[in-house]
mmCIF file of C-alpha atoms and ligand atoms in Angstrom:
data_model
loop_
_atom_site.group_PDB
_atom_site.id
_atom_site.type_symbol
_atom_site.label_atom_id
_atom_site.label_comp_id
_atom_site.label_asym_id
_atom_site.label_seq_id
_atom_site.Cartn_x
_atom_site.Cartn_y
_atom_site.Cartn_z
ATOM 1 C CA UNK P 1 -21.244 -12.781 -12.774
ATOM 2 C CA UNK P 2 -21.122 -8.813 -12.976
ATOM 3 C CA UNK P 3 -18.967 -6.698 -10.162
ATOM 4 C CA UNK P 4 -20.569 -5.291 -7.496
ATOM 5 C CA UNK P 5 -19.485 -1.786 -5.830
ATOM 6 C CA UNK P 6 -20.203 -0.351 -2.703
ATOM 7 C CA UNK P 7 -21.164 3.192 -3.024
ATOM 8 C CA UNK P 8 -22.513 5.260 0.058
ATOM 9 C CA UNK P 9 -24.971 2.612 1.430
ATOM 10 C CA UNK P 10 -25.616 0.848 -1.319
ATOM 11 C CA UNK P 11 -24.366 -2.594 -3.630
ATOM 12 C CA UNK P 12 -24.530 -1.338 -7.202
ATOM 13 C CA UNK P 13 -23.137 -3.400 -10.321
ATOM 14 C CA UNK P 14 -19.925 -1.909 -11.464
ATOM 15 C CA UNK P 15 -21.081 -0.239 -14.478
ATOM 16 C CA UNK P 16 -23.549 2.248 -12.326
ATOM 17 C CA UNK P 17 -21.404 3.081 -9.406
ATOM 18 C CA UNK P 18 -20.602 6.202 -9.527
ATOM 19 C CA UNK P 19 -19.621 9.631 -7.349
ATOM 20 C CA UNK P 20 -20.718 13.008 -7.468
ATOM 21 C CA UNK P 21 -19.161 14.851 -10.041
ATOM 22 C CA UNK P 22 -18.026 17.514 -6.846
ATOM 23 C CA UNK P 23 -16.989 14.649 -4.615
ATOM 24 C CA UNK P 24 -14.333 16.212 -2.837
ATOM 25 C CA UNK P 25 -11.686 13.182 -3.447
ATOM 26 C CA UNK P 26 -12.738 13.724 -7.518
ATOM 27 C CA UNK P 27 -11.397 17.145 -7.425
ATOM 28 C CA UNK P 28 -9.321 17.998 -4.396
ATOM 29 C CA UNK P 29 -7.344 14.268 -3.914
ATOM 30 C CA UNK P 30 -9.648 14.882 -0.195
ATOM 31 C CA UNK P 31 -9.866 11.501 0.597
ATOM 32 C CA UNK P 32 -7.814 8.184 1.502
ATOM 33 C CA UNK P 33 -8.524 5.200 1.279
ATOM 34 C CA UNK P 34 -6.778 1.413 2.406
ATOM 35 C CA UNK P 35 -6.237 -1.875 -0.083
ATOM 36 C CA UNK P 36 -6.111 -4.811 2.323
ATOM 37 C CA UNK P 37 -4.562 -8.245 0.352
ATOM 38 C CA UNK P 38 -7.122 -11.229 0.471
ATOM 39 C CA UNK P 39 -5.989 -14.882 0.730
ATOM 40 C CA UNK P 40 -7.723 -18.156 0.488
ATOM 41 C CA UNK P 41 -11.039 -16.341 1.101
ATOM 42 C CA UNK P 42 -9.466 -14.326 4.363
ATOM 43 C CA UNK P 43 -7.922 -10.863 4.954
ATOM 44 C CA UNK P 44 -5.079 -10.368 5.398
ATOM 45 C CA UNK P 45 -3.965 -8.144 8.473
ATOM 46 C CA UNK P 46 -7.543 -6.326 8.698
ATOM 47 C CA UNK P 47 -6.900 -4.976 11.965
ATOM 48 C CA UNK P 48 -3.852 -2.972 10.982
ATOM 49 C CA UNK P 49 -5.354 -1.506 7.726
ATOM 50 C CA UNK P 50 -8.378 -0.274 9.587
ATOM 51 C CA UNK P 51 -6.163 1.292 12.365
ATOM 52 C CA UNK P 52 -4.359 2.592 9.584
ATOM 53 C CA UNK P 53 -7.509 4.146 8.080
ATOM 54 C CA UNK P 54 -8.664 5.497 10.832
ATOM 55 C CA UNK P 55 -5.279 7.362 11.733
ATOM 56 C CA UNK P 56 -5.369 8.948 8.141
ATOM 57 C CA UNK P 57 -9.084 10.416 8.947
ATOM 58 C CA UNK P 58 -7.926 11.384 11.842
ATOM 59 C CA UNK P 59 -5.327 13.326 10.529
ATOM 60 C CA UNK P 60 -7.358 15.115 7.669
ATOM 61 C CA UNK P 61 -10.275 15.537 10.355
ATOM 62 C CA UNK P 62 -12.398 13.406 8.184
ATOM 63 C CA UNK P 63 -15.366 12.602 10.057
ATOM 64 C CA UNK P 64 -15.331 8.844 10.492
ATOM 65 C CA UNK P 65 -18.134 7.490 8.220
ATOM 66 C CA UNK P 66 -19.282 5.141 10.205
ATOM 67 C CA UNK P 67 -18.315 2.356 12.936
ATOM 68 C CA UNK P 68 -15.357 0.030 12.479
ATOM 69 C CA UNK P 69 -17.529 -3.131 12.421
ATOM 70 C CA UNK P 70 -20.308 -1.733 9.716
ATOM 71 C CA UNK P 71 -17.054 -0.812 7.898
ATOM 72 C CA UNK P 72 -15.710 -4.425 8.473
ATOM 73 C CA UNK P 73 -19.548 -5.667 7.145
ATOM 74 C CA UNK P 74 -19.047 -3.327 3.874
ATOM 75 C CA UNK P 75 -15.900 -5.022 2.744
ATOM 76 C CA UNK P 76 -17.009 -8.843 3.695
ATOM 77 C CA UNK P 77 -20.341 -8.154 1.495
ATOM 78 C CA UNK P 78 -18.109 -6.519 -1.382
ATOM 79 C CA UNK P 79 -15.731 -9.452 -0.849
ATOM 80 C CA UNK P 80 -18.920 -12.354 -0.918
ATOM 81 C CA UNK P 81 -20.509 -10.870 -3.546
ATOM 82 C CA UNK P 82 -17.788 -10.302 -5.587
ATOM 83 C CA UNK P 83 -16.842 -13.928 -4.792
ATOM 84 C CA UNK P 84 -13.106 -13.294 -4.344
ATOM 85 C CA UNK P 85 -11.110 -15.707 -3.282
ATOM 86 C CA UNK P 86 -7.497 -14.198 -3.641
ATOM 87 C CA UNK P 87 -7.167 -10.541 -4.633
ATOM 88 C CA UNK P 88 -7.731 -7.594 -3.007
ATOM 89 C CA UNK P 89 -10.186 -5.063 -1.326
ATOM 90 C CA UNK P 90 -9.941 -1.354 -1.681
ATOM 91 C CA UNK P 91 -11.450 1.280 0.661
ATOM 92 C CA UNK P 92 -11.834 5.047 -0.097
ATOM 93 C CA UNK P 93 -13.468 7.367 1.905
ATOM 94 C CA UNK P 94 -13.485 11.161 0.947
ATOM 95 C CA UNK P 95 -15.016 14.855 2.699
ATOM 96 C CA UNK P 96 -17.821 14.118 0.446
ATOM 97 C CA UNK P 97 -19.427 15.955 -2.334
ATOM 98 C CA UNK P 98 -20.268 19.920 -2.127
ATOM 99 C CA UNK P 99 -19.828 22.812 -3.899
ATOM 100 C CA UNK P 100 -16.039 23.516 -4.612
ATOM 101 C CA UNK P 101 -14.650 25.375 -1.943
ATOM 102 C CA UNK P 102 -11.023 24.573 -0.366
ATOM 103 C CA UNK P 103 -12.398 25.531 3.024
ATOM 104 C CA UNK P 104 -13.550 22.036 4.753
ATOM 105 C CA UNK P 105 -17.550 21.885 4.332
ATOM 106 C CA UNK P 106 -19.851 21.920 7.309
ATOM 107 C CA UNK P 107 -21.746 19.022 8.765
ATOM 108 C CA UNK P 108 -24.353 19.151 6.229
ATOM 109 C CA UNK P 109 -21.606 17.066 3.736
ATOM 110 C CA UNK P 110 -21.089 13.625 5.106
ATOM 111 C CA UNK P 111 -17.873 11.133 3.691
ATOM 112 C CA UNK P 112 -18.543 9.253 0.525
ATOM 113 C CA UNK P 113 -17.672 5.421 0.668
ATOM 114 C CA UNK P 114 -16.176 3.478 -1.933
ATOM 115 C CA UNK P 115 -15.384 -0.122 -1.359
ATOM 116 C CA UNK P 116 -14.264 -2.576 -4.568
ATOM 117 C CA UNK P 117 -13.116 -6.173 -4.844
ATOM 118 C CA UNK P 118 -10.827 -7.367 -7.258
ATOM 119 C CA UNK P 119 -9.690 -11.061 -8.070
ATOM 120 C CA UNK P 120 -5.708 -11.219 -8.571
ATOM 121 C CA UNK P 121 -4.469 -14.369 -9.405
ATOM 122 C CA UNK P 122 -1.949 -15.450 -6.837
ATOM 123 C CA UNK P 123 0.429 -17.207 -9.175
ATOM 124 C CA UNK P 124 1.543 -13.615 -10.960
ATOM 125 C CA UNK P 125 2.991 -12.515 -8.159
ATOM 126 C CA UNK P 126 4.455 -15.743 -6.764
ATOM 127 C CA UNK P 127 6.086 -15.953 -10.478
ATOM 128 C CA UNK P 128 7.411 -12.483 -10.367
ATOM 129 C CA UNK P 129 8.712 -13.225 -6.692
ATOM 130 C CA UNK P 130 11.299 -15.854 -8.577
ATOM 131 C CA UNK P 131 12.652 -13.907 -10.946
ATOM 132 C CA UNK P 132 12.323 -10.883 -9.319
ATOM 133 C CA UNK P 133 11.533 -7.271 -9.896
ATOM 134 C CA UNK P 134 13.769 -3.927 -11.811
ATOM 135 C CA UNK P 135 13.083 -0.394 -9.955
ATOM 136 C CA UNK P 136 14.138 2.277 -11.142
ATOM 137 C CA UNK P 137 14.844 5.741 -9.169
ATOM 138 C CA UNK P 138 12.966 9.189 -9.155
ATOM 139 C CA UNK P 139 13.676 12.173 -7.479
ATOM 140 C CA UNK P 140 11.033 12.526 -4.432
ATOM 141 C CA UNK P 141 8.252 15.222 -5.166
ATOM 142 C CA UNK P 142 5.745 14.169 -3.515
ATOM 143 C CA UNK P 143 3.864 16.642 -0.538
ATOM 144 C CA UNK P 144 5.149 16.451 3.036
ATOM 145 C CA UNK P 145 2.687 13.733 4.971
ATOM 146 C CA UNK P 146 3.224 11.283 3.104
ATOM 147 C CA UNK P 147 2.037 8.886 6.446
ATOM 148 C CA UNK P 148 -1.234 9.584 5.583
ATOM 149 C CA UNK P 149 -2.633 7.199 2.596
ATOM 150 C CA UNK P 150 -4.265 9.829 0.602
ATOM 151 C CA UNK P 151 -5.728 9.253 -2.776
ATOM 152 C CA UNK P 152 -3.045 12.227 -3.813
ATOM 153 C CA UNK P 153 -1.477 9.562 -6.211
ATOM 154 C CA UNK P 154 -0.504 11.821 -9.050
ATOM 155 C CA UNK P 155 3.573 11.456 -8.236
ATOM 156 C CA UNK P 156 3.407 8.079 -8.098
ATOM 157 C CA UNK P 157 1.880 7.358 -11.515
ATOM 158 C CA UNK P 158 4.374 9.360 -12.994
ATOM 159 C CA UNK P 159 6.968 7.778 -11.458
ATOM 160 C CA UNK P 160 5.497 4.115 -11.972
ATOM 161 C CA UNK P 161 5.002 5.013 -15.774
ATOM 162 C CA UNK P 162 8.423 6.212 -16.396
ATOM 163 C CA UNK P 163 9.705 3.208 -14.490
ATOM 164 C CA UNK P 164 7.657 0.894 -16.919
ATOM 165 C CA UNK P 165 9.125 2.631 -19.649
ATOM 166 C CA UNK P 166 12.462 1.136 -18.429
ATOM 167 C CA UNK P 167 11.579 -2.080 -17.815
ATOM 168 C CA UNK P 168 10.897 -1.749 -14.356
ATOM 169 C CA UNK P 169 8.001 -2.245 -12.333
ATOM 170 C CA UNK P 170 8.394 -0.329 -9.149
ATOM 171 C CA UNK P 171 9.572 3.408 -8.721
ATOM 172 C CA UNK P 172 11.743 4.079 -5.790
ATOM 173 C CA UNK P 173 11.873 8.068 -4.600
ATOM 174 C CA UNK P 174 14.951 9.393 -3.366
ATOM 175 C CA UNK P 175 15.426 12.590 -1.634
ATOM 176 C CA UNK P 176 17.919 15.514 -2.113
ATOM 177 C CA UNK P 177 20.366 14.286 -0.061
ATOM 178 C CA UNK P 178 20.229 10.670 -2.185
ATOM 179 C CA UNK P 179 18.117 8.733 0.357
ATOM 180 C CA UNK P 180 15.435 5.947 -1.048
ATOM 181 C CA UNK P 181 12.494 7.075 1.280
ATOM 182 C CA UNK P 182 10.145 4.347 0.003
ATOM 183 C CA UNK P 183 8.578 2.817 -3.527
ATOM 184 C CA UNK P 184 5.477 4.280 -5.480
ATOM 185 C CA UNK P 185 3.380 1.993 -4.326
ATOM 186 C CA UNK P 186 5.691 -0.280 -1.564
ATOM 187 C CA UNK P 187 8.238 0.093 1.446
ATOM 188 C CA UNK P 188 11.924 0.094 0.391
ATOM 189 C CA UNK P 189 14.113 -2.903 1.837
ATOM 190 C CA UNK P 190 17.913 -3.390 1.771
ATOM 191 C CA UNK P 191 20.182 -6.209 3.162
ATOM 192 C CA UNK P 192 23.705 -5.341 3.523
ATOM 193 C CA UNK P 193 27.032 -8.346 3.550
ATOM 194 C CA UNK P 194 26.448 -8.522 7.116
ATOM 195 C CA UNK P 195 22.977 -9.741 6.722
ATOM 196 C CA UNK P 196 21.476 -6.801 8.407
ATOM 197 C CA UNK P 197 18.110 -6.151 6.902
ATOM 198 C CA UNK P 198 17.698 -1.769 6.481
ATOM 199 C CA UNK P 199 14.954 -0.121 6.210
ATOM 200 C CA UNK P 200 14.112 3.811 6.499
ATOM 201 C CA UNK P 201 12.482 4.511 10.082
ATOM 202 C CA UNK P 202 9.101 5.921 9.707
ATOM 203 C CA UNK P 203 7.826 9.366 9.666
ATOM 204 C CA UNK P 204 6.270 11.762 7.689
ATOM 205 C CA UNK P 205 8.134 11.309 4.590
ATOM 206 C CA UNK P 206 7.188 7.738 4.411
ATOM 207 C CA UNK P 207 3.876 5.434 4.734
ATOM 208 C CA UNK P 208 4.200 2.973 7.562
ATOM 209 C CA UNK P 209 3.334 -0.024 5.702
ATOM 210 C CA UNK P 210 0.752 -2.698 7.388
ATOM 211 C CA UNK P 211 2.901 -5.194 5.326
ATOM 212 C CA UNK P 212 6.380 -3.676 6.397
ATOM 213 C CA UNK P 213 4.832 -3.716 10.202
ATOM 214 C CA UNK P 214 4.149 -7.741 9.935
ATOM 215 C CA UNK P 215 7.466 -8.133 8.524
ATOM 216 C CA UNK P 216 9.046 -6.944 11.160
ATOM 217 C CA UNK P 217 7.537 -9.485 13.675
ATOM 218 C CA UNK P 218 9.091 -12.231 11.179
ATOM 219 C CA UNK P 219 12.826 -10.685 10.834
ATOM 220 C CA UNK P 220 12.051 -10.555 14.725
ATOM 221 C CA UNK P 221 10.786 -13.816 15.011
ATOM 222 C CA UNK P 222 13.834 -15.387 12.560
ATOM 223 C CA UNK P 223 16.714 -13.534 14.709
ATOM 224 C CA UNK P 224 17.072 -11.873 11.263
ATOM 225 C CA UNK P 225 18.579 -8.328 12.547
ATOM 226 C CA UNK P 226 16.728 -4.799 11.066
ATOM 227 C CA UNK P 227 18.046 -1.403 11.571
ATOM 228 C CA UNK P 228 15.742 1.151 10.905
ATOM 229 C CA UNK P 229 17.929 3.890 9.082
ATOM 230 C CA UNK P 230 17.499 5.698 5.843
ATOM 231 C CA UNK P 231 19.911 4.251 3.053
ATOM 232 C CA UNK P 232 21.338 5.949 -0.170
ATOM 233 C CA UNK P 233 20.574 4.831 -3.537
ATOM 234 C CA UNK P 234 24.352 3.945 -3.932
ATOM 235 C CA UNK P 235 24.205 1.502 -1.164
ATOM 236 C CA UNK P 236 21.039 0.187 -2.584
ATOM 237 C CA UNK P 237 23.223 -0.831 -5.596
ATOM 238 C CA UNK P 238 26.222 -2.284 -3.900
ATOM 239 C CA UNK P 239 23.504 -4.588 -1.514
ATOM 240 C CA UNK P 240 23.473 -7.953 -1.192
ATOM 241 C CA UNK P 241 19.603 -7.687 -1.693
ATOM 242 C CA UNK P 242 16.696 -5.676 -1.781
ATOM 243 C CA UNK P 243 13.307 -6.071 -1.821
ATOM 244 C CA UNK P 244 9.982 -3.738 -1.553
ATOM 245 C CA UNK P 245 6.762 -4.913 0.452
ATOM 246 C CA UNK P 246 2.972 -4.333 0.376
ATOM 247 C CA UNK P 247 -0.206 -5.657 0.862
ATOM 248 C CA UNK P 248 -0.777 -6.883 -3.123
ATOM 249 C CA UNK P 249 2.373 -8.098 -3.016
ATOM 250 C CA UNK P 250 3.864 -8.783 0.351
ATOM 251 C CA UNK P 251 7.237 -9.701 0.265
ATOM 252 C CA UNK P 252 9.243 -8.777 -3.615
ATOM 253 C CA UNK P 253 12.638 -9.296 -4.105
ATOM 254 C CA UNK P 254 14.594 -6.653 -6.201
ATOM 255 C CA UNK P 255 17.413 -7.559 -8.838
ATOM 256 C CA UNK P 256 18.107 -4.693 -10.429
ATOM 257 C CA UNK P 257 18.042 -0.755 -9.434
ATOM 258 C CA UNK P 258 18.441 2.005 -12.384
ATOM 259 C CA UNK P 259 19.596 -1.132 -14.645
ATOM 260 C CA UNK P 260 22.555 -2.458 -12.100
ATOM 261 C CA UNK P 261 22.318 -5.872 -10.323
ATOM 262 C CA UNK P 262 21.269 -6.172 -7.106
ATOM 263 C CA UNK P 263 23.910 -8.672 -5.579
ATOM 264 C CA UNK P 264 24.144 -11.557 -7.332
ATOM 265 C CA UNK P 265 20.993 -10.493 -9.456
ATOM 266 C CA UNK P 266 19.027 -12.948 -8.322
ATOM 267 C CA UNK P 267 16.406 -13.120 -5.281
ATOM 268 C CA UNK P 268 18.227 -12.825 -2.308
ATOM 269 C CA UNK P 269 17.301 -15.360 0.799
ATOM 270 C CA UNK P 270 16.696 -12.832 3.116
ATOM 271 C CA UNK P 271 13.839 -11.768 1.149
ATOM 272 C CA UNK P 272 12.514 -15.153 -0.395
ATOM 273 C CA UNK P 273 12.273 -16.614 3.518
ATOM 274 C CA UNK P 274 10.394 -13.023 4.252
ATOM 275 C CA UNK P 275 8.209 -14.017 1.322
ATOM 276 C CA UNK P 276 7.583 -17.715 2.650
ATOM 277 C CA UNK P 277 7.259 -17.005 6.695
ATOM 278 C CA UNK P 278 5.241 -13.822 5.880
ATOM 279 C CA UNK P 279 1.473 -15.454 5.990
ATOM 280 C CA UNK P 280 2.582 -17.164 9.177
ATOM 281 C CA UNK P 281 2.940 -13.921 11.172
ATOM 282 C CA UNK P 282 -0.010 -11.654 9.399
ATOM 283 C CA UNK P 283 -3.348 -11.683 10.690
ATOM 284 C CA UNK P 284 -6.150 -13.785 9.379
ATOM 285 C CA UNK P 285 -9.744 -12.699 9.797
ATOM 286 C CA UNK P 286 -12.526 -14.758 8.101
ATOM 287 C CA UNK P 287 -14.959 -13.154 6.030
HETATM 288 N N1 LIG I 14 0.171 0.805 -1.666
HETATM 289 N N2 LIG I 14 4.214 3.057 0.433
HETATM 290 C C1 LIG I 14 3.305 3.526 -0.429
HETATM 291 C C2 LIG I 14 3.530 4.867 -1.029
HETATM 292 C C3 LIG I 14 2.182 2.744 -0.757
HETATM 293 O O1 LIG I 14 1.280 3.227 -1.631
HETATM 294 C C4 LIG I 14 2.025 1.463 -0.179
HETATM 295 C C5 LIG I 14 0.841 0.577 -0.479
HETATM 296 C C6 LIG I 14 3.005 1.020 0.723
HETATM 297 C C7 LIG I 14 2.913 -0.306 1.419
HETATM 298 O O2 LIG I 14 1.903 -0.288 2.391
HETATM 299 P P1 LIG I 14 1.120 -1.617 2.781
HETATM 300 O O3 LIG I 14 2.150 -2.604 3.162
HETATM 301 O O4 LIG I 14 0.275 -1.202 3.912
HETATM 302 O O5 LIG I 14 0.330 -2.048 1.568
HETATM 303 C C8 LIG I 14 4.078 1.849 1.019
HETATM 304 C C9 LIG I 14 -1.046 0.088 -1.951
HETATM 305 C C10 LIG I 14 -0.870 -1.391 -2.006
HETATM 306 C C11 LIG I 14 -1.698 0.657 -3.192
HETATM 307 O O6 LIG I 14 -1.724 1.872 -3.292
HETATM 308 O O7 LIG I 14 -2.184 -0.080 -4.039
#
């Protein structure tokens, strides 16, 4: 069975979907774009991602490319005919294509639409969730809005690559002032000897997580106290756990940071119960 991609209106086998070569999110990073988890055939906290997506237009003053149920059609259809099961779906939208200009194009250039499917085995992740995961630090030099989900991912490969060279498989930045603001690709997680789960409070400098949204309705849920604060890298290392979350792979506990255990260097059970109790409290739409 051969791949099929959405592109602007259109379901076209993966080998012939393609963008303009002056697509704006080609060669300006102008566009976002979401990646929503899929379970069992369902996704995963839909609702959220889309209000998510259409926040980050809304900030760029992307014109919205068209309504939030033909946008919920695109990704079933991409989904069914892709015939994923468990995996993910991934949704960029850009300015469009146009003559380079940095100036924002007129009316004349509508959004480009990219939607993908992709198959992910569940059992990788549910494997690397008991052993858990390295991370290794970075400074933070990424742009200033980093709320908005933009396709701007430059910093992040960088930072994922050199953690891979390491051994580890997330990055996490930390500010000037030593400060995890959040992972490469994931929200940052701590849980200090009282129990108390810590995360960074969001704002600019971070991107507020669907997943790290329906985990707070479980630590709610469990009487599991959170205190939104940021944390320092040395605290991360002195934790009892850690753990990152995002869609592709919700809840992941952390044993190591720059090389040093995280607690007992094992996954914590703050985190592993997060992992469990997560698909209870997410969102399930059918497709
Ligand atoms: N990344 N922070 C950053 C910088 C991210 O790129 C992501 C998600 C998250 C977690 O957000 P969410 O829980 O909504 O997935 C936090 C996605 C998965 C990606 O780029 O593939």
């Amino acid at each position: 069975m051969s791949r099929i991609v959405y592109v602007n209106g259109r379901y076209v086998p993966y080998g012939q979907a393609a963008v303009h070569v002056e697509d704006r999110g080609f060669q300006l990073g102008d566009a976002i774009y979401e990646v929503c988890e899929v379970r069992g055939g369902r996704l995963i906290d839909e609702a959220r991602h889309m209000a998510r997506l259409d926040r980050s237009l809304g900030e760029l003053r992307i014109p919205r490319p068209m309504s939030a149920p033909a946008l919920a059609h695109v990704m079933r259809e991409v989904i069914r005919r892709n015939r994923v099961r468990d995996g993910a779906v991934y949704l960029q939208v850009s300015r469009g294509a146009g003559p380079r200009d940095f100036y924002f194009p007129g009316p004349e250039v509508v959004p480009t639409v990219v939607c993908l499917a992709r198959a992910l085995s569940p059992e990788v992740p549910a494997a690397r969730a008991l052993s858990g995961i390295a991370v290794k630090s970075m400074p933070e030099i990424r742009w200033g809005r980093c709320d908005i989900k933009t396709v701007m991912l430059l910093p992040a490969c960088l930072a994922k690559e050199a953690a891979r060279k390491e051994g580890a498989s997330e990055a996490w930045f930390v500010d000037g002032e030593g400060y995890v603001t959040e992972g490469a690709s994931s929200n940052a997680w701590i849980v200090d000897d009282q129990g108390t789960v810590i995360t960074k409070p969001l704002g600019t400098d971070i991107l507020p997580g669907v997943t790290r949204a329906t985990v707070r309705d479980v630590l709610q849920k469990e009487q599991i106290s959170l205190v939104e604060r940021p944390f320092l890298l040395s605290e991360a290392q002195s934790a009892r756990e850690a753990f990152i979350t995002s869609a592709t792979q919700t809840v992941m506990p952390v044993i190591r940071v720059d090389g040093r255990p995280v607690g007992d260097g094992r996954p914590g059970p703050v985190a592993t119960l997060l992992r469990q109790k997560f698909h209870q409290f997410a969102a399930i739409s059918d497709i």
